[in-house]
Amino acid sequence: MKTLMLCGLLSTALAADVATLQTTRKKVVVIVNAGNPVGALTPERARELFLKKHTTWKGVLSELSETPGFDANEKVRPVDLTEGHAERAVFLQKVLGMSSAVLSRHWVKLQYQSAVEPATQVDTAARLIRLVGDSRGAIGFAEEGALDAEALKKVKVVLTLEAD
C-alpha cells in the first residue's frame, strides 16, 4: 500500500515536472538590461553578442554610439544557465545553433586565443534575470513566465523564441 502511494506521488510529481517543462519550452526570451537602448535583436545579432564576436555593444550596433545615457563601449556580458534547463536547450538550438559541448569548446578557444572571459553561468533563471538587471552590458535568456513586473523594471525583452 505504501509503495502504491509512493508511486502515485512520484507519478504526480513527474507529471508536474513534464507540464512545467512543456510550459518552459513554449516561449524563451532573450533579455538585456533595461538601460540598454536596443529595442530588438535578430537571432543572428543575439548570437554574435552572446558568443562575444564583438566585445562591446558598439561593435554590433553602431547606432548606440548616439544614444544618450548609454556608453556604446560598454562590454558585452553574456549570462548563461547551467546545463539541464529547458530554456537553455531552446536558446542553444534557436539562437546559437550549437550543442552545449560545442559552446563549451567555443569558450575555451576564445579564452585561450584572446583571454576573453566566457559567459557567466548561473544555476537559476531568477539569478540570471537579476544579473542582467544589474549589469548594463548584460544579455541573457529566460522562460518568458519567469519575468514578473519587478523583473521587467530592470530587464527588457529583445527577442522571443518559440520552442518546437
PDB file of C-alpha atoms in Angstrom:
ATOM      1  CA  MET A   1       0.000   0.000   0.000  1.00  0.00           C
ATOM      2  CA  LYS A   2       2.800   2.416   0.920  1.00  0.00           C
ATOM      3  CA  THR A   3       4.597   1.509  -2.280  1.00  0.00           C
ATOM      4  CA  LEU A   4       1.466   2.237  -4.274  1.00  0.00           C
ATOM      5  CA  MET A   5       1.029   5.624  -2.580  1.00  0.00           C
ATOM      6  CA  LEU A   6       4.691   6.464  -3.171  1.00  0.00           C
ATOM      7  CA  CYS A   7       4.361   5.511  -6.852  1.00  0.00           C
ATOM      8  CA  GLY A   8       1.259   7.697  -7.113  1.00  0.00           C
ATOM      9  CA  LEU A   9       3.048  10.655  -5.533  1.00  0.00           C
ATOM     10  CA  LEU A  10       6.085  10.198  -7.759  1.00  0.00           C
ATOM     11  CA  SER A  11       3.854   9.906 -10.805  1.00  0.00           C
ATOM     12  CA  THR A  12       2.082  13.146  -9.886  1.00  0.00           C
ATOM     13  CA  ALA A  13       5.394  14.935  -9.294  1.00  0.00           C
ATOM     14  CA  LEU A  14       6.750  13.667 -12.608  1.00  0.00           C
ATOM     15  CA  ALA A  15       3.624  14.823 -14.429  1.00  0.00           C
ATOM     16  CA  ALA A  16       4.007  18.269 -12.847  1.00  0.00           C
ATOM     17  CA  ASP A  17       7.660  18.415 -13.963  1.00  0.00           C
ATOM     18  CA  VAL A  18       6.711  17.427 -17.509  1.00  0.00           C
ATOM     19  CA  ALA A  19       3.960  20.072 -17.557  1.00  0.00           C
ATOM     20  CA  THR A  20       6.445  22.658 -16.294  1.00  0.00           C
ATOM     21  CA  LEU A  21       8.965  21.609 -18.934  1.00  0.00           C
ATOM     22  CA  GLN A  22       6.352  21.932 -21.677  1.00  0.00           C
ATOM     23  CA  THR A  23       5.356  25.371 -20.402  1.00  0.00           C
ATOM     24  CA  THR A  24       9.007  26.402 -20.157  1.00  0.00           C
ATOM     25  CA  ARG A  25       9.619  25.353 -23.724  1.00  0.00           C
ATOM     26  CA  LYS A  26       6.751  27.388 -25.137  1.00  0.00           C
ATOM     27  CA  LYS A  27       8.464  30.797 -25.075  1.00  0.00           C
ATOM     28  CA  VAL A  28      12.011  31.712 -24.268  1.00  0.00           C
ATOM     29  CA  VAL A  29      13.026  35.342 -24.346  1.00  0.00           C
ATOM     30  CA  VAL A  30      16.389  36.993 -24.850  1.00  0.00           C
ATOM     31  CA  ILE A  31      16.802  39.857 -22.391  1.00  0.00           C
ATOM     32  CA  VAL A  32      19.106  42.804 -21.883  1.00  0.00           C
ATOM     33  CA  ASN A  33      19.440  45.383 -19.142  1.00  0.00           C
ATOM     34  CA  ALA A  34      16.565  47.885 -19.192  1.00  0.00           C
ATOM     35  CA  GLY A  35      19.086  50.738 -19.622  1.00  0.00           C
ATOM     36  CA  ASN A  36      20.311  49.271 -22.889  1.00  0.00           C
ATOM     37  CA  PRO A  37      18.768  51.185 -25.815  1.00  0.00           C
ATOM     38  CA  VAL A  38      18.456  48.092 -28.015  1.00  0.00           C
ATOM     39  CA  GLY A  39      14.828  47.655 -28.986  1.00  0.00           C
ATOM     40  CA  ALA A  40      15.007  44.286 -30.706  1.00  0.00           C
ATOM     41  CA  LEU A  41      17.583  41.755 -31.840  1.00  0.00           C
ATOM     42  CA  THR A  42      17.535  39.166 -34.575  1.00  0.00           C
ATOM     43  CA  PRO A  43      18.684  35.678 -33.605  1.00  0.00           C
ATOM     44  CA  GLU A  44      21.877  36.358 -35.607  1.00  0.00           C
ATOM     45  CA  ARG A  45      22.660  39.558 -33.658  1.00  0.00           C
ATOM     46  CA  ALA A  46      21.858  37.854 -30.357  1.00  0.00           C
ATOM     47  CA  ARG A  47      24.246  35.047 -31.360  1.00  0.00           C
ATOM     48  CA  GLU A  48      27.054  37.496 -32.179  1.00  0.00           C
ATOM     49  CA  LEU A  49      26.629  39.258 -28.859  1.00  0.00           C
ATOM     50  CA  PHE A  50      26.276  36.147 -26.732  1.00  0.00           C
ATOM     51  CA  LEU A  51      29.332  34.475 -28.306  1.00  0.00           C
ATOM     52  CA  LYS A  52      31.326  37.702 -27.974  1.00  0.00           C
ATOM     53  CA  LYS A  53      32.046  38.039 -31.670  1.00  0.00           C
ATOM     54  CA  HIS A  54      32.159  41.681 -30.619  1.00  0.00           C
ATOM     55  CA  THR A  55      33.249  42.564 -27.112  1.00  0.00           C
ATOM     56  CA  THR A  56      31.326  45.854 -26.900  1.00  0.00           C
ATOM     57  CA  TRP A  57      27.811  46.828 -27.868  1.00  0.00           C
ATOM     58  CA  LYS A  58      29.192  49.346 -30.350  1.00  0.00           C
ATOM     59  CA  GLY A  59      30.811  46.505 -32.249  1.00  0.00           C
ATOM     60  CA  VAL A  60      27.435  45.228 -33.365  1.00  0.00           C
ATOM     61  CA  LEU A  61      25.078  48.151 -33.055  1.00  0.00           C
ATOM     62  CA  SER A  62      26.697  51.327 -34.314  1.00  0.00           C
ATOM     63  CA  GLU A  63      23.524  53.353 -33.747  1.00  0.00           C
ATOM     64  CA  LEU A  64      24.110  53.030 -29.986  1.00  0.00           C
ATOM     65  CA  SER A  65      27.025  55.446 -30.162  1.00  0.00           C
ATOM     66  CA  GLU A  66      24.496  58.289 -30.413  1.00  0.00           C
ATOM     67  CA  THR A  67      22.202  57.169 -27.603  1.00  0.00           C
ATOM     68  CA  PRO A  68      22.343  59.498 -24.594  1.00  0.00           C
ATOM     69  CA  GLY A  69      22.920  57.772 -21.269  1.00  0.00           C
ATOM     70  CA  PHE A  70      24.386  54.588 -22.722  1.00  0.00           C
ATOM     71  CA  ASP A  71      28.067  54.056 -23.383  1.00  0.00           C
ATOM     72  CA  ALA A  72      28.281  52.095 -26.631  1.00  0.00           C
ATOM     73  CA  ASN A  73      31.719  50.928 -25.494  1.00  0.00           C
ATOM     74  CA  GLU A  74      30.009  49.010 -22.687  1.00  0.00           C
ATOM     75  CA  LYS A  75      31.336  45.451 -22.634  1.00  0.00           C
ATOM     76  CA  VAL A  76      29.005  42.675 -23.699  1.00  0.00           C
ATOM     77  CA  ARG A  77      28.375  40.429 -20.706  1.00  0.00           C
ATOM     78  CA  PRO A  78      26.556  37.208 -21.612  1.00  0.00           C
ATOM     79  CA  VAL A  79      24.846  35.333 -18.801  1.00  0.00           C
ATOM     80  CA  ASP A  80      24.095  31.637 -19.307  1.00  0.00           C
ATOM     81  CA  LEU A  81      22.187  28.992 -17.381  1.00  0.00           C
ATOM     82  CA  THR A  82      23.883  25.763 -16.386  1.00  0.00           C
ATOM     83  CA  GLU A  83      23.044  22.572 -18.262  1.00  0.00           C
ATOM     84  CA  GLY A  84      19.713  20.923 -17.646  1.00  0.00           C
ATOM     85  CA  HIS A  85      17.423  23.916 -18.085  1.00  0.00           C
ATOM     86  CA  ALA A  86      14.805  23.569 -20.828  1.00  0.00           C
ATOM     87  CA  GLU A  87      15.118  27.231 -21.813  1.00  0.00           C
ATOM     88  CA  ARG A  88      18.853  26.771 -22.320  1.00  0.00           C
ATOM     89  CA  ALA A  89      18.214  23.950 -24.773  1.00  0.00           C
ATOM     90  CA  VAL A  90      15.846  26.197 -26.740  1.00  0.00           C
ATOM     91  CA  PHE A  91      18.367  29.069 -26.719  1.00  0.00           C
ATOM     92  CA  LEU A  92      21.219  26.796 -27.830  1.00  0.00           C
ATOM     93  CA  GLN A  93      19.133  25.443 -30.690  1.00  0.00           C
ATOM     94  CA  LYS A  94      17.303  28.570 -31.878  1.00  0.00           C
ATOM     95  CA  VAL A  95      19.938  31.261 -31.347  1.00  0.00           C
ATOM     96  CA  LEU A  96      23.367  29.687 -31.089  1.00  0.00           C
ATOM     97  CA  GLY A  97      22.745  26.690 -33.332  1.00  0.00           C
ATOM     98  CA  MET A  98      25.097  24.551 -31.305  1.00  0.00           C
ATOM     99  CA  SER A  99      25.222  21.931 -28.610  1.00  0.00           C
ATOM    100  CA  SER A 100      26.336  22.543 -25.061  1.00  0.00           C
ATOM    101  CA  ALA A 101      29.618  20.752 -25.786  1.00  0.00           C
ATOM    102  CA  VAL A 102      30.348  22.955 -28.809  1.00  0.00           C
ATOM    103  CA  LEU A 103      29.557  26.064 -26.743  1.00  0.00           C
ATOM    104  CA  SER A 104      31.991  24.913 -24.053  1.00  0.00           C
ATOM    105  CA  ARG A 105      34.703  24.439 -26.685  1.00  0.00           C
ATOM    106  CA  HIS A 106      33.950  27.909 -28.068  1.00  0.00           C
ATOM    107  CA  TRP A 107      34.594  29.491 -24.662  1.00  0.00           C
ATOM    108  CA  VAL A 108      37.807  27.523 -24.101  1.00  0.00           C
ATOM    109  CA  LYS A 109      39.114  28.504 -27.541  1.00  0.00           C
ATOM    110  CA  LEU A 110      38.182  32.169 -27.067  1.00  0.00           C
ATOM    111  CA  GLN A 111      39.807  32.283 -23.649  1.00  0.00           C
ATOM    112  CA  TYR A 112      42.974  30.670 -24.953  1.00  0.00           C
ATOM    113  CA  GLN A 113      43.251  32.804 -28.107  1.00  0.00           C
ATOM    114  CA  SER A 114      42.316  36.209 -26.766  1.00  0.00           C
ATOM    115  CA  ALA A 115      41.844  35.984 -22.994  1.00  0.00           C
ATOM    116  CA  VAL A 116      38.140  36.795 -23.378  1.00  0.00           C
ATOM    117  CA  GLU A 117      36.099  35.655 -20.401  1.00  0.00           C
ATOM    118  CA  PRO A 118      33.310  33.151 -21.106  1.00  0.00           C
ATOM    119  CA  ALA A 119      29.680  33.790 -20.268  1.00  0.00           C
ATOM    120  CA  THR A 120      28.862  33.902 -16.590  1.00  0.00           C
ATOM    121  CA  GLN A 121      26.957  30.746 -15.695  1.00  0.00           C
ATOM    122  CA  VAL A 122      24.243  30.678 -13.066  1.00  0.00           C
ATOM    123  CA  ASP A 123      22.039  27.902 -11.768  1.00  0.00           C
ATOM    124  CA  THR A 124      18.631  29.596 -11.707  1.00  0.00           C
ATOM    125  CA  ALA A 125      16.602  31.824 -14.004  1.00  0.00           C
ATOM    126  CA  ALA A 126      15.975  34.231 -11.117  1.00  0.00           C
ATOM    127  CA  ARG A 127      19.708  34.713 -10.650  1.00  0.00           C
ATOM    128  CA  LEU A 128      20.220  35.185 -14.405  1.00  0.00           C
ATOM    129  CA  ILE A 129      17.494  37.829 -14.530  1.00  0.00           C
ATOM    130  CA  ARG A 130      18.988  39.612 -11.529  1.00  0.00           C
ATOM    131  CA  LEU A 131      22.483  39.647 -13.100  1.00  0.00           C
ATOM    132  CA  VAL A 132      21.177  41.012 -16.399  1.00  0.00           C
ATOM    133  CA  GLY A 133      19.211  43.640 -14.492  1.00  0.00           C
ATOM    134  CA  ASP A 134      22.298  44.673 -12.533  1.00  0.00           C
ATOM    135  CA  SER A 135      24.696  44.976 -15.494  1.00  0.00           C
ATOM    136  CA  ARG A 136      24.116  47.456 -18.334  1.00  0.00           C
ATOM    137  CA  GLY A 137      26.077  45.331 -20.804  1.00  0.00           C
ATOM    138  CA  ALA A 138      24.444  42.024 -19.970  1.00  0.00           C
ATOM    139  CA  ILE A 139      22.500  39.744 -22.287  1.00  0.00           C
ATOM    140  CA  GLY A 140      20.820  36.517 -21.289  1.00  0.00           C
ATOM    141  CA  PHE A 141      17.712  34.410 -21.760  1.00  0.00           C
ATOM    142  CA  ALA A 142      14.883  33.105 -19.634  1.00  0.00           C
ATOM    143  CA  GLU A 143      11.499  31.471 -19.842  1.00  0.00           C
ATOM    144  CA  GLU A 144       9.000  34.237 -20.521  1.00  0.00           C
ATOM    145  CA  GLY A 145       6.943  33.347 -17.437  1.00  0.00           C
ATOM    146  CA  ALA A 146       9.954  33.975 -15.170  1.00  0.00           C
ATOM    147  CA  LEU A 147       9.747  37.713 -15.890  1.00  0.00           C
ATOM    148  CA  ASP A 148       7.418  39.303 -13.387  1.00  0.00           C
ATOM    149  CA  ALA A 149       6.568  43.012 -13.192  1.00  0.00           C
ATOM    150  CA  GLU A 150       9.500  43.683 -10.888  1.00  0.00           C
ATOM    151  CA  ALA A 151      11.969  41.982 -13.251  1.00  0.00           C
ATOM    152  CA  LEU A 152      10.631  43.956 -16.213  1.00  0.00           C
ATOM    153  CA  LYS A 153      11.693  47.166 -14.454  1.00  0.00           C
ATOM    154  CA  LYS A 154      15.315  46.023 -14.721  1.00  0.00           C
ATOM    155  CA  VAL A 155      15.399  43.983 -17.943  1.00  0.00           C
ATOM    156  CA  LYS A 156      13.681  44.112 -21.295  1.00  0.00           C
ATOM    157  CA  VAL A 157      12.838  41.507 -23.881  1.00  0.00           C
ATOM    158  CA  VAL A 158      14.626  41.942 -27.217  1.00  0.00           C
ATOM    159  CA  LEU A 159      13.801  38.604 -28.865  1.00  0.00           C
ATOM    160  CA  THR A 160      11.115  35.971 -28.315  1.00  0.00           C
ATOM    161  CA  LEU A 161      11.692  32.349 -29.306  1.00  0.00           C
ATOM    162  CA  GLU A 162       9.035  29.708 -29.794  1.00  0.00           C
ATOM    163  CA  ALA A 163      10.033  26.149 -28.928  1.00  0.00           C
ATOM    164  CA  ASP A 164       9.268  23.389 -31.421  1.00  0.00           C
TER     165      ASP A 164
END
